[in-house]
Amino acid sequence: MHHFATDVLVIGGGGAGAMAAYEASKHGVKVTMVLKGFPERCGITIMAPGAIAGVGSWHEPGDSRDLHFLDTVRGGSFLNEQRLVRILVEEAPDLILELERIGALWQRKADGESYALRIDGGHSYPRCTFLEDRTGREMMRALFGEVKKRNINILSNTMILKLLKDESRVTGAVGLNLETGETVLLRAKTVILTCGGAGNLYLNTSNPTGATGDGYALALDAGAELMDMEFVQFYPLGFLFPNSLRGNLGALLYYVHLFNNKGERFMEKYDPERLELSTRDRVARAIYTEVKEGRGGPHGGVFADMTYHEPGFIAKMQPALYETYQKIGITPEKDRLEVAPTCHFFMGGVRVDENWQSSVPGLFVTGENAAGVHGANRLSQNALAELLVSGARAGKAAAKLAAEIGQAPVDPREAKTATELAGQMLSREDGIRPVTLRNRLRRLMWEKVAVIRSEASLRGALVELEVLKSQLESQALSLKSRHYNQELVEGLENYFLATVAQCVTKAALLRTESRGAHYREDYPAADNKRWLKHLTIRQKADDLTVQEIPVDLAEIKPEGGAL
Amino acid sequence: MQDGKVTILRFNPEVDSQPHYETYDFPFVQGMSVLDVVLYIYENIDGTLSFSYCCRNSHCGLCGAKINGKPGLMCRESAAREMVLEPLDNFTVIRDLMVDRQEYDKRKDSLRLFLERGEVPAKQPEKVDTEDQENFKVVSRCVECYNCVSICPVTRVKKHEFLGPAGLMQMARHAFDPRDELNRGVVARSSGILNCINCGKCNQVCPHKIEPAKNIKLLRSKYFGEV
């Protein structure tokens, strides 16, 4: 067993983790990052093509932070925690500049000085800085430059399996070194959990393979509360072919007309005024309905048509995507691309306070792993802003707390128990392969707990999830090696995914209304009288208990038909 | 759907004394990617097949392999009806198509890959020379897939004297940053930049069209006055 001690332990290697580690290191404490993959090669941030929302000195006339606040809360159907949104809009602009101070460079207008700004659905003004179509990668470069400069310790290829606690607070974590197969016992004064979302819960996802909800399940197990887990965002236009590209973002809504297999431009039925420019949730539901009712294409999607543009337009507006089209044999000037909704983002996560600290003392949670900022639906470009703000807040608070307290002892026997699972899986001769179980889970969630839900579909899913959960105990591997065993990782991740699946399904069943990304065909309207509330989930023994808590409406209330 | 055939160089150092080729059948569909093929084999034929991948769309740089003799990202390359897949050259093989990229990742630690600058500008956002920013942007597209390293003939013979094209592209990002104040020529020299023979092989295998050879030339003219 490998023992390791640090002041602040950051679990996760995406942008929110790097930001938290960077900030914490400014406060004179020892910081360690532990990553499931390799630095700058794992996490979801490296895939982010978008931009960072923030109203700074560069804003357009008429724009303001109040307006960014309003856009965000309206976009979230008033289920956002408003004090967190206020922090987001007030603190994101300076962090956008701070990233430039440490090496990022945002796209500028012709004068070489003012930022080029993007606008996307839900924002009132162009207010989002970017670099080409790889803003996330640029953020990672700048942040990891600082991580190296500051000699922040990185344990890569190490998967965390359990958080450790004494009676009063978090005391560290147990992991498995995926290179050596060795158990790693990490003692820490404070822990920042930042494992991203769980897109791999669904058949189609834009997320990388490692996004398996580890952080949700770890926090739940440690006694923290999850909140808003029923709100899962589906981007309407994901690739369906080739298979490995399945779910990756395939086209942009404002450049396509959508057709079903009867040649009908079906959005005319669902939103005759805005058509494809309707909101993401509506378009996703329309596509899902067309396919379900037998009007889909051969791969289970609908057809995105871009042939009406003048030649050269698509190549100019989406250079990276255009290259992908060519690779897969699509000429957007004459062919139609088959697309379907794809799991893109989890609005829910761990419930946190203004320092992004959970209800477990010393356990902080940042980025997509946390809940509260986005409410029932996330506005585009707010995710990258959130990772900066939450990372900076949590990094600072976790470092300050760590400086005040001592290291608590941990029991090495706990570490042994946590990694026993891996040993059992490796030695089991016959059973179900993790990839088989994973595919079943993803299909089940896609069919019953995705874009359109009902009491019947959700109850059915809960029953099937129980069965899948029991099959976790009979997972067996083809490859018996302890070194770099992807199959072993998949098997362990399946435990996390199954827990998250239950949380999403339970909360979705209880919320008898439709709001933001959560749509119940048996309760198709929003119900502000009954449901201006969060659902929180806690684990008690082996049971998940759900509670209703009020929403923070400190600044604005949903009067005036804003929903 | 047609019959496809793929031959893969297999090697598991825990049990095999040497590498050997194995051939698998797969259902070939026009337009499918090489990653589709290895995933099909992993899921349906042989669960012990080892390879790396993460993002599925050329951002993580992990799924590089030699496809019919040419390095490429498996997620990015279309499959052929008949293919040979081998691990990247110039790397230690961990198992099958999985190689140890860390031996190159670690070499970056001494390169000071961060912005070196004394003072924060008085006004933000600051004015930046847009022409300089162009080169900075291009080299910043590198995802360190190391396709270029695997095909580089200089790396093959001078692994320890030459950092390789990918590492030099990481350095170039800072060398081309109009705000950076460090003279990176010293590190460029000690990284063996003068060993590059400008054969241009790396230009042909970069999935993000960075043209490492061209940028190495730019670095050499910036620091050593070469034309």
PDB file of C-alpha atoms in Angstrom, chain A residues 107-284:
ATOM      1  CA  GLN A 107      -9.508  35.921 -29.501  1.00  0.00           C
ATOM      2  CA  ARG A 108      -9.435  39.641 -30.221  1.00  0.00           C
ATOM      3  CA  LYS A 109     -11.104  41.936 -32.699  1.00  0.00           C
ATOM      4  CA  ALA A 110      -9.110  43.578 -35.492  1.00  0.00           C
ATOM      5  CA  ASP A 111      -7.733  46.244 -33.109  1.00  0.00           C
ATOM      6  CA  GLY A 112      -5.799  43.512 -31.250  1.00  0.00           C
ATOM      7  CA  GLU A 113      -7.186  44.728 -27.947  1.00  0.00           C
ATOM      8  CA  SER A 114     -10.895  44.239 -27.432  1.00  0.00           C
ATOM      9  CA  TYR A 115     -12.187  40.713 -27.043  1.00  0.00           C
ATOM     10  CA  ALA A 116     -14.135  39.048 -29.825  1.00  0.00           C
ATOM     11  CA  LEU A 117     -17.356  37.951 -28.131  1.00  0.00           C
ATOM     12  CA  ARG A 118     -19.790  35.132 -28.788  1.00  0.00           C
ATOM     13  CA  ILE A 119     -23.490  34.905 -28.132  1.00  0.00           C
ATOM     14  CA  ASP A 120     -25.530  31.746 -27.861  1.00  0.00           C
ATOM     15  CA  GLY A 121     -29.019  30.641 -26.881  1.00  0.00           C
ATOM     16  CA  GLY A 122     -30.368  32.387 -23.804  1.00  0.00           C
ATOM     17  CA  HIS A 123     -27.828  35.212 -23.558  1.00  0.00           C
ATOM     18  CA  SER A 124     -29.134  38.738 -24.209  1.00  0.00           C
ATOM     19  CA  TYR A 125     -25.793  40.014 -25.551  1.00  0.00           C
ATOM     20  CA  PRO A 126     -22.542  38.637 -26.952  1.00  0.00           C
ATOM     21  CA  ARG A 127     -20.509  38.372 -23.742  1.00  0.00           C
ATOM     22  CA  CYS A 128     -18.455  35.205 -24.039  1.00  0.00           C
ATOM     23  CA  THR A 129     -14.685  35.120 -24.649  1.00  0.00           C
ATOM     24  CA  PHE A 130     -13.145  32.221 -26.580  1.00  0.00           C
ATOM     25  CA  LEU A 131     -10.237  30.942 -28.658  1.00  0.00           C
ATOM     26  CA  GLU A 132     -11.142  29.268 -31.943  1.00  0.00           C
ATOM     27  CA  ASP A 133     -13.330  26.209 -31.289  1.00  0.00           C
ATOM     28  CA  ARG A 134     -11.160  24.918 -28.414  1.00  0.00           C
ATOM     29  CA  THR A 135     -11.604  27.327 -25.530  1.00  0.00           C
ATOM     30  CA  GLY A 136     -11.552  24.527 -22.951  1.00  0.00           C
ATOM     31  CA  ARG A 137      -8.165  23.296 -24.113  1.00  0.00           C
ATOM     32  CA  GLU A 138      -6.763  26.830 -23.893  1.00  0.00           C
ATOM     33  CA  MET A 139      -8.005  27.148 -20.316  1.00  0.00           C
ATOM     34  CA  MET A 140      -6.370  23.836 -19.460  1.00  0.00           C
ATOM     35  CA  ARG A 141      -3.050  24.902 -20.982  1.00  0.00           C
ATOM     36  CA  ALA A 142      -2.923  28.061 -18.933  1.00  0.00           C
ATOM     37  CA  LEU A 143      -3.994  26.352 -15.708  1.00  0.00           C
ATOM     38  CA  PHE A 144      -1.689  23.370 -16.043  1.00  0.00           C
ATOM     39  CA  GLY A 145       1.192  25.736 -16.831  1.00  0.00           C
ATOM     40  CA  GLU A 146       0.651  27.190 -13.350  1.00  0.00           C
ATOM     41  CA  VAL A 147       0.197  23.749 -11.825  1.00  0.00           C
ATOM     42  CA  LYS A 148       3.665  22.847 -13.129  1.00  0.00           C
ATOM     43  CA  LYS A 149       5.228  26.166 -12.242  1.00  0.00           C
ATOM     44  CA  ARG A 150       4.007  25.821  -8.677  1.00  0.00           C
ATOM     45  CA  ASN A 151       5.181  22.233  -8.411  1.00  0.00           C
ATOM     46  CA  ILE A 152       1.755  20.983  -7.482  1.00  0.00           C
ATOM     47  CA  ASN A 153       2.004  17.263  -7.008  1.00  0.00           C
ATOM     48  CA  ILE A 154       0.044  15.187  -9.518  1.00  0.00           C
ATOM     49  CA  LEU A 155      -0.870  11.541  -9.034  1.00  0.00           C
ATOM     50  CA  SER A 156      -2.127  10.499 -12.432  1.00  0.00           C
ATOM     51  CA  ASN A 157      -3.846   7.278 -13.439  1.00  0.00           C
ATOM     52  CA  THR A 158      -5.229   6.880  -9.945  1.00  0.00           C
ATOM     53  CA  MET A 159      -8.918   6.136  -9.473  1.00  0.00           C
ATOM     54  CA  ILE A 160     -10.501   7.194  -6.190  1.00  0.00           C
ATOM     55  CA  LEU A 161     -12.900   4.592  -4.767  1.00  0.00           C
ATOM     56  CA  LYS A 162     -13.870   6.016  -1.398  1.00  0.00           C
ATOM     57  CA  LEU A 163     -13.655   9.186   0.678  1.00  0.00           C
ATOM     58  CA  LEU A 164     -12.527   8.756   4.265  1.00  0.00           C
ATOM     59  CA  LYS A 165     -14.132  10.496   7.241  1.00  0.00           C
ATOM     60  CA  ASP A 166     -13.941  10.656  10.980  1.00  0.00           C
ATOM     61  CA  GLU A 167     -16.982  11.722  13.026  1.00  0.00           C
ATOM     62  CA  SER A 168     -16.642  15.361  12.136  1.00  0.00           C
ATOM     63  CA  ARG A 169     -14.978  15.780   8.778  1.00  0.00           C
ATOM     64  CA  VAL A 170     -13.414  14.336   5.638  1.00  0.00           C
ATOM     65  CA  THR A 171      -9.910  12.988   6.271  1.00  0.00           C
ATOM     66  CA  GLY A 172      -8.728  11.711   2.917  1.00  0.00           C
ATOM     67  CA  ALA A 173      -9.429   9.186   0.202  1.00  0.00           C
ATOM     68  CA  VAL A 174      -8.596   5.697  -0.965  1.00  0.00           C
ATOM     69  CA  GLY A 175      -7.690   4.948  -4.547  1.00  0.00           C
ATOM     70  CA  LEU A 176      -6.249   2.423  -6.885  1.00  0.00           C
ATOM     71  CA  ASN A 177      -3.108   3.140  -8.876  1.00  0.00           C
ATOM     72  CA  LEU A 178      -4.139   1.950 -12.326  1.00  0.00           C
ATOM     73  CA  GLU A 179      -0.551   1.537 -13.513  1.00  0.00           C
ATOM     74  CA  THR A 180       0.688  -0.650 -10.681  1.00  0.00           C
ATOM     75  CA  GLY A 181      -2.534  -2.008  -9.219  1.00  0.00           C
ATOM     76  CA  GLU A 182      -1.425  -0.762  -5.826  1.00  0.00           C
ATOM     77  CA  THR A 183      -3.825   0.637  -3.214  1.00  0.00           C
ATOM     78  CA  VAL A 184      -3.202   4.309  -2.459  1.00  0.00           C
ATOM     79  CA  LEU A 185      -4.132   5.807   0.908  1.00  0.00           C
ATOM     80  CA  LEU A 186      -4.298   9.593   0.768  1.00  0.00           C
ATOM     81  CA  ARG A 187      -4.527  11.609   3.965  1.00  0.00           C
ATOM     82  CA  ALA A 188      -5.705  15.182   3.584  1.00  0.00           C
ATOM     83  CA  LYS A 189      -6.941  18.050   5.729  1.00  0.00           C
ATOM     84  CA  THR A 190      -9.453  19.149   3.109  1.00  0.00           C
ATOM     85  CA  VAL A 191     -10.703  17.545  -0.094  1.00  0.00           C
ATOM     86  CA  ILE A 192     -11.958  19.203  -3.291  1.00  0.00           C
ATOM     87  CA  LEU A 193     -14.074  16.852  -5.349  1.00  0.00           C
ATOM     88  CA  THR A 194     -14.257  17.773  -9.000  1.00  0.00           C
ATOM     89  CA  CYS A 195     -15.029  14.711 -11.120  1.00  0.00           C
ATOM     90  CA  GLY A 196     -17.406  16.266 -13.676  1.00  0.00           C
ATOM     91  CA  GLY A 197     -20.698  14.771 -14.784  1.00  0.00           C
ATOM     92  CA  ALA A 198     -22.008  11.364 -15.745  1.00  0.00           C
ATOM     93  CA  GLY A 199     -22.763  11.477 -19.471  1.00  0.00           C
ATOM     94  CA  ASN A 200     -21.853   7.812 -19.789  1.00  0.00           C
ATOM     95  CA  LEU A 201     -25.104   6.974 -18.052  1.00  0.00           C
ATOM     96  CA  TYR A 202     -26.777   7.361 -21.444  1.00  0.00           C
ATOM     97  CA  LEU A 203     -26.474   5.629 -24.795  1.00  0.00           C
ATOM     98  CA  ASN A 204     -25.615   8.916 -26.502  1.00  0.00           C
ATOM     99  CA  THR A 205     -23.237  11.359 -24.843  1.00  0.00           C
ATOM    100  CA  SER A 206     -20.905  14.156 -25.799  1.00  0.00           C
ATOM    101  CA  ASN A 207     -18.750  13.414 -22.732  1.00  0.00           C
ATOM    102  CA  PRO A 208     -15.424  11.537 -22.764  1.00  0.00           C
ATOM    103  CA  THR A 209     -15.312   7.946 -21.505  1.00  0.00           C
ATOM    104  CA  GLY A 210     -14.220   8.877 -17.988  1.00  0.00           C
ATOM    105  CA  ALA A 211     -17.347  10.922 -17.167  1.00  0.00           C
ATOM    106  CA  THR A 212     -19.056   8.297 -15.034  1.00  0.00           C
ATOM    107  CA  GLY A 213     -20.406  10.234 -12.068  1.00  0.00           C
ATOM    108  CA  ASP A 214     -17.612   9.193  -9.696  1.00  0.00           C
ATOM    109  CA  GLY A 215     -17.866  12.445  -7.768  1.00  0.00           C
ATOM    110  CA  TYR A 216     -21.624  12.188  -7.192  1.00  0.00           C
ATOM    111  CA  ALA A 217     -21.381   8.660  -5.842  1.00  0.00           C
ATOM    112  CA  LEU A 218     -18.282   9.377  -3.706  1.00  0.00           C
ATOM    113  CA  ALA A 219     -19.931  12.415  -2.118  1.00  0.00           C
ATOM    114  CA  LEU A 220     -23.181  10.564  -1.476  1.00  0.00           C
ATOM    115  CA  ASP A 221     -21.288   7.732   0.172  1.00  0.00           C
ATOM    116  CA  ALA A 222     -19.448  10.242   2.373  1.00  0.00           C
ATOM    117  CA  GLY A 223     -22.737  11.652   3.640  1.00  0.00           C
ATOM    118  CA  ALA A 224     -23.146  14.734   1.439  1.00  0.00           C
ATOM    119  CA  GLU A 225     -26.430  15.640  -0.255  1.00  0.00           C
ATOM    120  CA  LEU A 226     -27.067  15.507  -3.968  1.00  0.00           C
ATOM    121  CA  MET A 227     -29.507  18.038  -5.385  1.00  0.00           C
ATOM    122  CA  ASP A 228     -31.430  18.542  -8.661  1.00  0.00           C
ATOM    123  CA  MET A 229     -30.281  15.187 -10.050  1.00  0.00           C
ATOM    124  CA  GLU A 230     -33.394  14.921 -12.262  1.00  0.00           C
ATOM    125  CA  PHE A 231     -32.115  17.743 -14.450  1.00  0.00           C
ATOM    126  CA  VAL A 232     -29.973  16.308 -17.240  1.00  0.00           C
ATOM    127  CA  GLN A 233     -29.334  18.396 -20.333  1.00  0.00           C
ATOM    128  CA  PHE A 234     -29.575  16.813 -23.768  1.00  0.00           C
ATOM    129  CA  TYR A 235     -28.078  18.656 -26.695  1.00  0.00           C
ATOM    130  CA  PRO A 236     -30.357  17.913 -29.672  1.00  0.00           C
ATOM    131  CA  LEU A 237     -27.807  17.265 -32.417  1.00  0.00           C
ATOM    132  CA  GLY A 238     -25.373  14.459 -31.606  1.00  0.00           C
ATOM    133  CA  PHE A 239     -23.690  12.235 -34.197  1.00  0.00           C
ATOM    134  CA  LEU A 240     -24.994   8.668 -34.545  1.00  0.00           C
ATOM    135  CA  PHE A 241     -22.362   7.371 -36.907  1.00  0.00           C
ATOM    136  CA  PRO A 242     -19.632   6.180 -36.808  1.00  0.00           C
ATOM    137  CA  ASN A 243     -20.216   4.371 -33.571  1.00  0.00           C
ATOM    138  CA  SER A 244     -17.195   5.720 -31.718  1.00  0.00           C
ATOM    139  CA  LEU A 245     -18.309   9.262 -32.511  1.00  0.00           C
ATOM    140  CA  ARG A 246     -21.804   8.552 -31.214  1.00  0.00           C
ATOM    141  CA  GLY A 247     -23.144  11.442 -29.165  1.00  0.00           C
ATOM    142  CA  ASN A 248     -20.389  13.904 -29.990  1.00  0.00           C
ATOM    143  CA  LEU A 249     -21.824  17.291 -30.897  1.00  0.00           C
ATOM    144  CA  GLY A 250     -22.702  17.014 -34.594  1.00  0.00           C
ATOM    145  CA  ALA A 251     -24.114  20.324 -35.795  1.00  0.00           C
ATOM    146  CA  LEU A 252     -25.333  23.712 -34.620  1.00  0.00           C
ATOM    147  CA  LEU A 253     -29.027  24.441 -34.356  1.00  0.00           C
ATOM    148  CA  TYR A 254     -28.916  27.692 -36.274  1.00  0.00           C
ATOM    149  CA  TYR A 255     -27.374  26.088 -39.349  1.00  0.00           C
ATOM    150  CA  VAL A 256     -29.780  23.179 -39.849  1.00  0.00           C
ATOM    151  CA  HIS A 257     -33.293  22.297 -40.938  1.00  0.00           C
ATOM    152  CA  LEU A 258     -34.542  19.063 -39.402  1.00  0.00           C
ATOM    153  CA  PHE A 259     -36.510  16.426 -41.324  1.00  0.00           C
ATOM    154  CA  ASN A 260     -38.060  13.075 -40.428  1.00  0.00           C
ATOM    155  CA  ASN A 261     -38.114  10.000 -42.678  1.00  0.00           C
ATOM    156  CA  LYS A 262     -41.324  11.239 -44.349  1.00  0.00           C
ATOM    157  CA  GLY A 263     -39.523  14.336 -45.528  1.00  0.00           C
ATOM    158  CA  GLU A 264     -41.482  16.583 -43.154  1.00  0.00           C
ATOM    159  CA  ARG A 265     -39.805  19.541 -41.470  1.00  0.00           C
ATOM    160  CA  PHE A 266     -41.300  18.358 -38.221  1.00  0.00           C
ATOM    161  CA  MET A 267     -40.460  21.350 -36.034  1.00  0.00           C
ATOM    162  CA  GLU A 268     -43.451  23.013 -37.752  1.00  0.00           C
ATOM    163  CA  LYS A 269     -45.626  20.830 -35.513  1.00  0.00           C
ATOM    164  CA  TYR A 270     -43.778  21.519 -32.263  1.00  0.00           C
ATOM    165  CA  ASP A 271     -42.795  25.175 -32.466  1.00  0.00           C
ATOM    166  CA  PRO A 272     -44.099  26.710 -35.718  1.00  0.00           C
ATOM    167  CA  GLU A 273     -42.641  30.126 -34.976  1.00  0.00           C
ATOM    168  CA  ARG A 274     -39.079  29.386 -33.932  1.00  0.00           C
ATOM    169  CA  LEU A 275     -38.706  25.988 -35.668  1.00  0.00           C
ATOM    170  CA  GLU A 276     -35.139  24.709 -35.132  1.00  0.00           C
ATOM    171  CA  LEU A 277     -34.309  27.870 -33.177  1.00  0.00           C
ATOM    172  CA  SER A 278     -36.622  26.807 -30.410  1.00  0.00           C
ATOM    173  CA  THR A 279     -34.974  26.006 -27.059  1.00  0.00           C
ATOM    174  CA  ARG A 280     -32.643  22.987 -26.829  1.00  0.00           C
ATOM    175  CA  ASP A 281     -35.016  21.007 -24.611  1.00  0.00           C
ATOM    176  CA  ARG A 282     -37.946  21.426 -27.023  1.00  0.00           C
ATOM    177  CA  VAL A 283     -35.944  20.417 -30.085  1.00  0.00           C
ATOM    178  CA  ALA A 284     -34.551  17.402 -28.225  1.00  0.00           C
TER     179      ALA A 284
END
